[in-house]
Amino acid sequence: MSFVCAAAAASVRISLRCLATKACIEQLPMAQLKEIGKNKMFGGFNRRFQHPSSSCGCDMNFSVYFPPAADHGKVPVLYWLSGLTCTDENFIQKSGVQRVAAAEGVAIVCPDTSPRGLGVEGESDSWDFGVGAGFYLNATQEKWKKWRMYDYCTKELPELLSSSFDQLDTKNASIFGHSMGGHGALTIFLKNPDKYKSVSAFAPIASPVNCPWGQKAFSGYLGDDKSLWEEYDASLLSRKYKGNPTKILIDQGDDDKFYKEKQLLPENIVESELLRVELHLRSGYDHSYFFIASFVEDHIKMHATALKS
């Protein structure tokens, strides 16, 4: 082999190694994802993933419903935040959201509700604190320092989705949730109105500084500094909202035991010239997924309109 041919061959080998390295780098975010479930539904797919989380210091699961439109191009993203004791699977399995999401061409993204498997003392002692009860905040108390669901939902997960799935338009997103997740959706939207086109909630914990659930969670995760509590209270954040004019859609069952026990307090959210609250008090409905499934179509259509505008 001549010197020229040898040099050319070496150059090709180097180029191939460079291309392989580049491909590995480009695929790194996806390589961190492990698909742990997949089911076809209404022409799209429910897919469940696991990945190591830098925010929470453990493996985290999330579920995505990809509508049929995702096979042909980018689709907007609608984040769903679940309530106390739930995982990323409850909404996907119980709400029936896929039918209307498929029709509207919207992807549904469902994160988990807390870190899991960290072995923190007392993390599973109570159903309304610790595992399954992350309250979508960044804990400041040392013991609970990995309970950083606010960062996970607003930064880490969207970045992972963007780098891993070309078909998800994470820059075109909205957010909604139920109970503790309604609290999360409202506070995340009110703190980041530039990131989301619309917001809604089912039976949200709308005034956590004034209810037993919120007081327990905030004192445990955030300590005694009440100014930190206020940063995660939708009723207080609504008073200083400075984003674009928007409507908050809230559905609340009047036979909800937690509503009757003053755990939710959706009426405490304050309207302004920039913020309109559309609160529907639904006669005879409780706090369950039967309630959510009854009205989820209204929420999806509202968000789809905002995402397509």
mmCIF file of C-alpha atoms in Angstrom:
data_model
loop_
_atom_site.group_PDB
_atom_site.id
_atom_site.type_symbol
_atom_site.label_atom_id
_atom_site.label_comp_id
_atom_site.label_asym_id
_atom_site.label_seq_id
_atom_site.Cartn_x
_atom_site.Cartn_y
_atom_site.Cartn_z
ATOM 1 C CA MET A 1 0.000 0.000 0.000
ATOM 2 C CA SER A 2 1.357 3.429 -0.973
ATOM 3 C CA PHE A 3 1.880 6.193 1.584
ATOM 4 C CA VAL A 4 -1.030 8.133 0.081
ATOM 5 C CA CYS A 5 -3.387 5.143 0.311
ATOM 6 C CA ALA A 6 -2.290 4.369 3.879
ATOM 7 C CA ALA A 7 -2.841 7.983 4.884
ATOM 8 C CA ALA A 8 -6.274 7.973 3.271
ATOM 9 C CA ALA A 9 -7.244 4.755 5.047
ATOM 10 C CA ALA A 10 -6.067 6.148 8.373
ATOM 11 C CA SER A 11 -8.065 9.305 7.708
ATOM 12 C CA VAL A 12 -11.188 7.257 7.010
ATOM 13 C CA ARG A 13 -10.703 5.253 10.233
ATOM 14 C CA ILE A 14 -10.284 8.484 12.222
ATOM 15 C CA SER A 15 -13.362 9.982 10.566
ATOM 16 C CA LEU A 16 -15.422 6.921 11.348
ATOM 17 C CA ARG A 17 -14.270 6.978 14.962
ATOM 18 C CA CYS A 18 -15.199 10.668 15.142
ATOM 19 C CA LEU A 19 -18.605 9.991 13.664
ATOM 20 C CA ALA A 20 -19.166 7.095 16.049
ATOM 21 C CA THR A 21 -18.106 9.249 18.988
ATOM 22 C CA LYS A 22 -20.397 12.066 17.850
ATOM 23 C CA ALA A 23 -23.274 9.605 17.510
ATOM 24 C CA CYS A 24 -22.638 8.273 21.008
ATOM 25 C CA ILE A 25 -22.590 11.805 22.411
ATOM 26 C CA GLU A 26 -25.775 12.735 20.586
ATOM 27 C CA GLN A 27 -27.474 9.556 21.817
ATOM 28 C CA LEU A 28 -26.298 9.910 25.413
ATOM 29 C CA PRO A 29 -29.525 11.459 26.771
ATOM 30 C CA MET A 30 -31.582 8.708 25.148
ATOM 31 C CA ALA A 31 -29.145 6.065 26.396
ATOM 32 C CA GLN A 32 -29.914 7.186 29.943
ATOM 33 C CA LEU A 33 -33.559 6.306 29.372
ATOM 34 C CA LYS A 34 -34.835 2.807 29.909
ATOM 35 C CA GLU A 35 -38.232 2.068 28.432
ATOM 36 C CA ILE A 36 -40.172 -0.047 30.928
ATOM 37 C CA GLY A 37 -43.627 -0.135 29.358
ATOM 38 C CA LYS A 38 -45.452 0.435 26.079
ATOM 39 C CA ASN A 39 -49.117 0.034 25.059
ATOM 40 C CA LYS A 40 -50.957 1.189 21.964
ATOM 41 C CA MET A 41 -54.123 3.206 22.573
ATOM 42 C CA PHE A 42 -56.323 5.232 20.213
ATOM 43 C CA GLY A 43 -53.654 5.022 17.518
ATOM 44 C CA GLY A 44 -50.920 6.413 19.765
ATOM 45 C CA PHE A 45 -48.758 4.892 22.467
ATOM 46 C CA ASN A 46 -48.523 5.007 26.231
ATOM 47 C CA ARG A 47 -44.802 4.710 26.950
ATOM 48 C CA ARG A 48 -43.156 4.555 30.369
ATOM 49 C CA PHE A 49 -39.516 5.365 31.069
ATOM 50 C CA GLN A 50 -36.984 5.256 33.883
ATOM 51 C CA HIS A 51 -33.866 7.408 34.174
ATOM 52 C CA PRO A 52 -31.313 8.550 36.767
ATOM 53 C CA SER A 53 -32.325 11.957 38.138
ATOM 54 C CA SER A 54 -29.760 14.572 39.131
ATOM 55 C CA SER A 55 -32.473 16.605 40.881
ATOM 56 C CA CYS A 56 -33.764 13.798 43.081
ATOM 57 C CA GLY A 57 -30.689 11.588 43.405
ATOM 58 C CA CYS A 58 -32.473 8.385 42.396
ATOM 59 C CA ASP A 59 -34.048 6.657 39.428
ATOM 60 C CA MET A 60 -37.269 8.404 38.428
ATOM 61 C CA ASN A 61 -40.122 7.101 36.287
ATOM 62 C CA PHE A 62 -42.342 9.091 33.965
ATOM 63 C CA SER A 63 -45.059 8.220 31.466
ATOM 64 C CA VAL A 64 -45.874 9.809 28.117
ATOM 65 C CA TYR A 65 -48.846 9.384 25.833
ATOM 66 C CA PHE A 66 -47.674 10.013 22.259
ATOM 67 C CA PRO A 67 -50.689 10.792 20.040
ATOM 68 C CA PRO A 68 -50.790 9.458 16.451
ATOM 69 C CA ALA A 69 -49.736 12.900 15.193
ATOM 70 C CA ALA A 70 -46.332 12.364 16.820
ATOM 71 C CA ASP A 71 -45.549 9.863 14.045
ATOM 72 C CA HIS A 72 -45.577 12.695 11.508
ATOM 73 C CA GLY A 73 -44.089 15.726 13.266
ATOM 74 C CA LYS A 74 -43.774 17.698 16.475
ATOM 75 C CA VAL A 75 -46.667 17.825 18.922
ATOM 76 C CA PRO A 76 -47.242 20.156 21.900
ATOM 77 C CA VAL A 77 -46.760 18.887 25.448
ATOM 78 C CA LEU A 78 -49.295 18.923 28.275
ATOM 79 C CA TYR A 79 -47.839 18.088 31.686
ATOM 80 C CA TRP A 80 -50.039 16.335 34.230
ATOM 81 C CA LEU A 81 -49.109 16.416 37.928
ATOM 82 C CA SER A 82 -50.757 13.797 40.130
ATOM 83 C CA GLY A 83 -51.887 13.907 43.742
ATOM 84 C CA LEU A 84 -50.916 12.349 47.051
ATOM 85 C CA THR A 85 -49.947 8.628 46.974
ATOM 86 C CA CYS A 86 -50.016 8.551 43.152
ATOM 87 C CA THR A 87 -47.287 7.560 40.715
ATOM 88 C CA ASP A 88 -46.747 8.487 37.073
ATOM 89 C CA GLU A 89 -49.201 5.748 36.059
ATOM 90 C CA ASN A 90 -52.470 6.726 37.763
ATOM 91 C CA PHE A 91 -53.605 9.355 35.285
ATOM 92 C CA ILE A 92 -52.517 7.298 32.277
ATOM 93 C CA GLN A 93 -54.433 4.250 33.487
ATOM 94 C CA LYS A 94 -57.564 5.818 34.999
ATOM 95 C CA SER A 95 -58.488 9.110 33.341
ATOM 96 C CA GLY A 96 -59.288 8.042 29.780
ATOM 97 C CA VAL A 97 -57.362 11.076 28.534
ATOM 98 C CA GLN A 98 -55.918 9.291 25.509
ATOM 99 C CA ARG A 99 -59.032 9.482 23.345
ATOM 100 C CA VAL A 100 -59.243 13.267 23.313
ATOM 101 C CA ALA A 101 -55.452 13.717 23.409
ATOM 102 C CA ALA A 102 -55.216 11.587 20.265
ATOM 103 C CA ALA A 103 -57.930 13.627 18.562
ATOM 104 C CA GLU A 104 -56.316 16.942 19.513
ATOM 105 C CA GLY A 105 -52.741 15.866 18.751
ATOM 106 C CA VAL A 106 -51.355 16.636 22.205
ATOM 107 C CA ALA A 107 -48.757 14.607 24.104
ATOM 108 C CA ILE A 108 -49.456 13.955 27.803
ATOM 109 C CA VAL A 109 -46.428 13.822 30.119
ATOM 110 C CA CYS A 110 -46.839 12.446 33.653
ATOM 111 C CA PRO A 111 -43.932 12.608 36.118
ATOM 112 C CA ASP A 112 -43.898 10.752 39.431
ATOM 113 C CA THR A 113 -44.922 12.547 42.624
ATOM 114 C CA SER A 114 -41.687 12.232 44.647
ATOM 115 C CA PRO A 115 -38.274 10.589 44.804
ATOM 116 C CA ARG A 116 -38.376 6.898 45.713
ATOM 117 C CA GLY A 117 -35.964 4.375 47.166
ATOM 118 C CA LEU A 118 -33.656 6.826 48.930
ATOM 119 C CA GLY A 119 -34.121 5.185 52.314
ATOM 120 C CA VAL A 120 -34.661 8.417 54.227
ATOM 121 C CA GLU A 121 -35.834 7.639 57.747
ATOM 122 C CA GLY A 122 -39.596 8.118 57.972
ATOM 123 C CA GLU A 123 -40.085 8.606 54.236
ATOM 124 C CA SER A 124 -42.956 6.090 54.103
ATOM 125 C CA ASP A 125 -44.434 6.587 57.564
ATOM 126 C CA SER A 126 -47.235 8.852 56.343
ATOM 127 C CA TRP A 127 -49.329 8.853 53.173
ATOM 128 C CA ASP A 128 -49.354 12.654 52.975
ATOM 129 C CA PHE A 129 -45.634 13.308 53.486
ATOM 130 C CA GLY A 130 -42.465 11.784 52.049
ATOM 131 C CA VAL A 131 -42.779 9.127 49.348
ATOM 132 C CA GLY A 132 -45.676 9.912 47.008
ATOM 133 C CA ALA A 133 -46.040 13.379 48.510
ATOM 134 C CA GLY A 134 -43.359 15.628 47.046
ATOM 135 C CA PHE A 135 -45.623 18.700 46.825
ATOM 136 C CA TYR A 136 -43.731 19.954 43.733
ATOM 137 C CA LEU A 137 -41.317 22.114 45.735
ATOM 138 C CA ASN A 138 -37.587 22.218 46.439
ATOM 139 C CA ALA A 139 -37.077 21.158 50.048
ATOM 140 C CA THR A 140 -34.671 23.253 52.099
ATOM 141 C CA GLN A 141 -34.431 20.957 55.139
ATOM 142 C CA GLU A 142 -31.294 18.799 55.036
ATOM 143 C CA LYS A 143 -33.085 15.501 55.680
ATOM 144 C CA TRP A 144 -35.352 16.026 52.678
ATOM 145 C CA LYS A 145 -32.815 17.711 50.398
ATOM 146 C CA LYS A 146 -33.521 15.285 47.528
ATOM 147 C CA TRP A 147 -37.202 16.233 47.466
ATOM 148 C CA ARG A 148 -36.699 18.666 44.593
ATOM 149 C CA MET A 149 -39.755 18.023 42.473
ATOM 150 C CA TYR A 150 -40.015 21.670 41.445
ATOM 151 C CA ASP A 151 -36.622 21.543 39.729
ATOM 152 C CA TYR A 152 -37.366 18.099 38.355
ATOM 153 C CA CYS A 153 -40.669 19.134 36.754
ATOM 154 C CA THR A 154 -39.644 22.585 35.510
ATOM 155 C CA LYS A 155 -36.059 21.936 34.408
ATOM 156 C CA GLU A 156 -34.718 18.384 34.374
ATOM 157 C CA LEU A 157 -37.671 16.551 32.846
ATOM 158 C CA PRO A 158 -38.383 19.109 30.078
ATOM 159 C CA GLU A 159 -34.687 19.150 29.150
ATOM 160 C CA LEU A 160 -34.587 15.350 29.056
ATOM 161 C CA LEU A 161 -37.689 15.201 26.885
ATOM 162 C CA SER A 162 -36.321 17.826 24.518
ATOM 163 C CA SER A 163 -33.003 16.040 24.066
ATOM 164 C CA SER A 164 -34.541 12.586 23.742
ATOM 165 C CA PHE A 165 -37.691 12.982 21.640
ATOM 166 C CA ASP A 166 -37.656 15.101 18.493
ATOM 167 C CA GLN A 167 -41.421 14.740 18.194
ATOM 168 C CA LEU A 168 -42.118 16.570 21.483
ATOM 169 C CA ASP A 169 -42.262 20.357 21.206
ATOM 170 C CA THR A 170 -41.352 21.147 24.806
ATOM 171 C CA LYS A 171 -41.248 24.877 24.024
ATOM 172 C CA ASN A 172 -44.989 24.700 23.390
ATOM 173 C CA ALA A 173 -46.337 23.412 26.702
ATOM 174 C CA SER A 174 -49.194 23.682 29.173
ATOM 175 C CA ILE A 175 -49.748 22.182 32.625
ATOM 176 C CA PHE A 176 -52.554 20.786 34.793
ATOM 177 C CA GLY A 177 -53.029 18.457 37.740
ATOM 178 C CA HIS A 178 -55.155 17.081 40.559
ATOM 179 C CA SER A 179 -55.177 17.788 44.305
ATOM 180 C CA MET A 180 -51.495 18.042 45.326
ATOM 181 C CA GLY A 181 -50.783 18.027 41.590
ATOM 182 C CA GLY A 182 -53.300 20.814 41.078
ATOM 183 C CA HIS A 183 -51.317 22.784 43.640
ATOM 184 C CA GLY A 184 -48.158 21.961 41.697
ATOM 185 C CA ALA A 185 -49.633 22.954 38.337
ATOM 186 C CA LEU A 186 -50.975 26.259 39.628
ATOM 187 C CA THR A 187 -47.812 27.292 41.474
ATOM 188 C CA ILE A 188 -45.498 26.240 38.658
ATOM 189 C CA PHE A 189 -47.570 28.194 36.126
ATOM 190 C CA LEU A 190 -47.871 31.293 38.308
ATOM 191 C CA LYS A 191 -44.101 31.316 38.917
ATOM 192 C CA ASN A 192 -43.254 30.598 35.252
ATOM 193 C CA PRO A 193 -45.958 32.072 32.995
ATOM 194 C CA ASP A 194 -43.454 32.368 30.144
ATOM 195 C CA LYS A 195 -42.988 28.577 30.035
ATOM 196 C CA TYR A 196 -46.618 27.497 29.731
ATOM 197 C CA LYS A 197 -49.500 28.510 27.473
ATOM 198 C CA SER A 198 -52.300 27.561 29.884
ATOM 199 C CA VAL A 199 -53.118 25.996 33.254
ATOM 200 C CA SER A 200 -55.983 24.117 34.880
ATOM 201 C CA ALA A 201 -56.650 21.946 37.908
ATOM 202 C CA PHE A 202 -58.983 19.401 39.424
ATOM 203 C CA ALA A 203 -59.676 19.920 43.143
ATOM 204 C CA PRO A 204 -56.347 21.666 43.794
ATOM 205 C CA ILE A 205 -54.778 22.303 47.192
ATOM 206 C CA ALA A 206 -55.015 25.982 46.356
ATOM 207 C CA SER A 207 -54.101 27.532 49.695
ATOM 208 C CA PRO A 208 -51.649 25.141 51.393
ATOM 209 C CA VAL A 209 -50.480 27.649 54.006
ATOM 210 C CA ASN A 210 -54.030 27.552 55.355
ATOM 211 C CA CYS A 211 -54.761 23.801 55.360
ATOM 212 C CA PRO A 212 -53.451 20.823 57.367
ATOM 213 C CA TRP A 213 -51.927 19.045 54.353
ATOM 214 C CA GLY A 214 -49.953 22.084 53.301
ATOM 215 C CA GLN A 215 -48.873 23.044 56.806
ATOM 216 C CA LYS A 216 -47.546 19.543 57.457
ATOM 217 C CA ALA A 217 -45.678 19.391 54.155
ATOM 218 C CA PHE A 218 -44.263 22.906 54.281
ATOM 219 C CA SER A 219 -43.061 22.677 57.866
ATOM 220 C CA GLY A 220 -41.367 19.355 57.108
ATOM 221 C CA TYR A 221 -39.790 20.290 53.780
ATOM 222 C CA LEU A 222 -39.243 24.037 54.234
ATOM 223 C CA GLY A 223 -38.932 24.534 57.984
ATOM 224 C CA ASP A 224 -40.411 27.407 59.961
ATOM 225 C CA ASP A 225 -39.655 30.248 57.534
ATOM 226 C CA LYS A 226 -43.158 31.209 56.366
ATOM 227 C CA SER A 227 -41.741 33.368 53.559
ATOM 228 C CA LEU A 228 -40.590 30.131 51.900
ATOM 229 C CA TRP A 229 -44.069 28.684 52.287
ATOM 230 C CA GLU A 230 -45.561 31.625 50.427
ATOM 231 C CA GLU A 231 -43.488 30.825 47.336
ATOM 232 C CA TYR A 232 -45.483 27.597 46.912
ATOM 233 C CA ASP A 233 -48.999 28.836 47.647
ATOM 234 C CA ALA A 234 -51.213 29.471 44.600
ATOM 235 C CA SER A 235 -53.640 31.718 46.477
ATOM 236 C CA LEU A 236 -50.773 34.029 47.441
ATOM 237 C CA LEU A 237 -48.937 33.814 44.115
ATOM 238 C CA SER A 238 -52.146 34.756 42.294
ATOM 239 C CA ARG A 239 -52.086 38.147 44.052
ATOM 240 C CA LYS A 240 -48.787 39.092 42.423
ATOM 241 C CA TYR A 241 -49.200 37.469 39.010
ATOM 242 C CA LYS A 242 -47.535 39.556 36.274
ATOM 243 C CA GLY A 243 -47.763 37.303 33.222
ATOM 244 C CA ASN A 244 -49.926 37.507 30.136
ATOM 245 C CA PRO A 245 -53.699 37.676 30.652
ATOM 246 C CA THR A 246 -54.887 34.137 31.281
ATOM 247 C CA LYS A 247 -57.705 31.989 32.593
ATOM 248 C CA ILE A 248 -57.339 29.347 35.285
ATOM 249 C CA LEU A 249 -59.862 26.553 34.809
ATOM 250 C CA ILE A 250 -60.718 24.686 38.019
ATOM 251 C CA ASP A 251 -63.160 21.824 38.458
ATOM 252 C CA GLN A 252 -64.189 20.951 42.012
ATOM 253 C CA GLY A 253 -66.686 18.347 43.185
ATOM 254 C CA ASP A 254 -69.039 19.581 45.895
ATOM 255 C CA ASP A 255 -69.197 16.081 47.451
ATOM 256 C CA ASP A 256 -65.408 15.950 47.823
ATOM 257 C CA LYS A 257 -64.643 15.103 51.470
ATOM 258 C CA PHE A 258 -61.395 17.045 51.338
ATOM 259 C CA TYR A 259 -63.177 20.099 49.986
ATOM 260 C CA LYS A 260 -65.618 19.878 52.870
ATOM 261 C CA GLU A 261 -62.705 19.507 55.313
ATOM 262 C CA LYS A 262 -61.131 22.763 54.017
ATOM 263 C CA GLN A 263 -58.034 21.028 52.643
ATOM 264 C CA LEU A 264 -58.445 22.503 49.144
ATOM 265 C CA LEU A 265 -59.836 26.068 49.351
ATOM 266 C CA PRO A 266 -59.983 26.825 45.579
ATOM 267 C CA GLU A 267 -62.016 29.962 46.282
ATOM 268 C CA ASN A 268 -58.908 31.541 47.836
ATOM 269 C CA ILE A 269 -57.280 32.152 44.441
ATOM 270 C CA VAL A 270 -57.503 35.858 43.705
ATOM 271 C CA GLU A 271 -58.663 37.217 40.339
ATOM 272 C CA SER A 272 -57.193 40.315 38.736
ATOM 273 C CA GLU A 273 -57.147 42.119 35.390
ATOM 274 C CA LEU A 274 -54.515 39.615 34.257
ATOM 275 C CA LEU A 275 -55.882 36.501 35.925
ATOM 276 C CA ARG A 276 -59.403 35.150 35.538
ATOM 277 C CA VAL A 277 -60.564 32.124 37.516
ATOM 278 C CA GLU A 278 -63.245 29.868 36.041
ATOM 279 C CA LEU A 279 -64.307 27.676 38.960
ATOM 280 C CA HIS A 280 -66.902 24.974 38.308
ATOM 281 C CA LEU A 281 -68.442 23.427 41.416
ATOM 282 C CA ARG A 282 -69.674 20.048 40.183
ATOM 283 C CA SER A 283 -72.746 18.730 41.983
ATOM 284 C CA GLY A 284 -72.377 15.255 43.522
ATOM 285 C CA TYR A 285 -68.772 14.630 42.433
ATOM 286 C CA ASP A 286 -66.023 13.532 44.815
ATOM 287 C CA HIS A 287 -62.197 13.597 44.750
ATOM 288 C CA SER A 288 -61.667 10.431 42.698
ATOM 289 C CA TYR A 289 -60.617 9.613 39.155
ATOM 290 C CA PHE A 290 -64.296 9.058 38.336
ATOM 291 C CA PHE A 291 -64.610 12.822 38.771
ATOM 292 C CA ILE A 292 -61.483 13.543 36.719
ATOM 293 C CA ALA A 293 -62.576 11.239 33.883
ATOM 294 C CA SER A 294 -65.937 13.008 33.729
ATOM 295 C CA PHE A 295 -64.448 16.409 32.873
ATOM 296 C CA VAL A 296 -60.968 15.765 31.508
ATOM 297 C CA GLU A 297 -62.141 16.350 27.929
ATOM 298 C CA ASP A 298 -63.012 19.971 28.785
ATOM 299 C CA HIS A 299 -59.493 20.528 30.107
ATOM 300 C CA ILE A 300 -57.726 18.902 27.162
ATOM 301 C CA LYS A 301 -59.708 20.948 24.652
ATOM 302 C CA MET A 302 -58.972 24.182 26.516
ATOM 303 C CA HIS A 303 -55.256 23.422 26.578
ATOM 304 C CA ALA A 304 -55.235 22.269 22.948
ATOM 305 C CA THR A 305 -56.761 25.581 21.883
ATOM 306 C CA ALA A 306 -54.065 27.497 23.769
ATOM 307 C CA LEU A 307 -51.273 25.294 22.442
ATOM 308 C CA LYS A 308 -52.413 25.699 18.842
ATOM 309 C CA SER A 309 -52.861 29.477 19.036
#
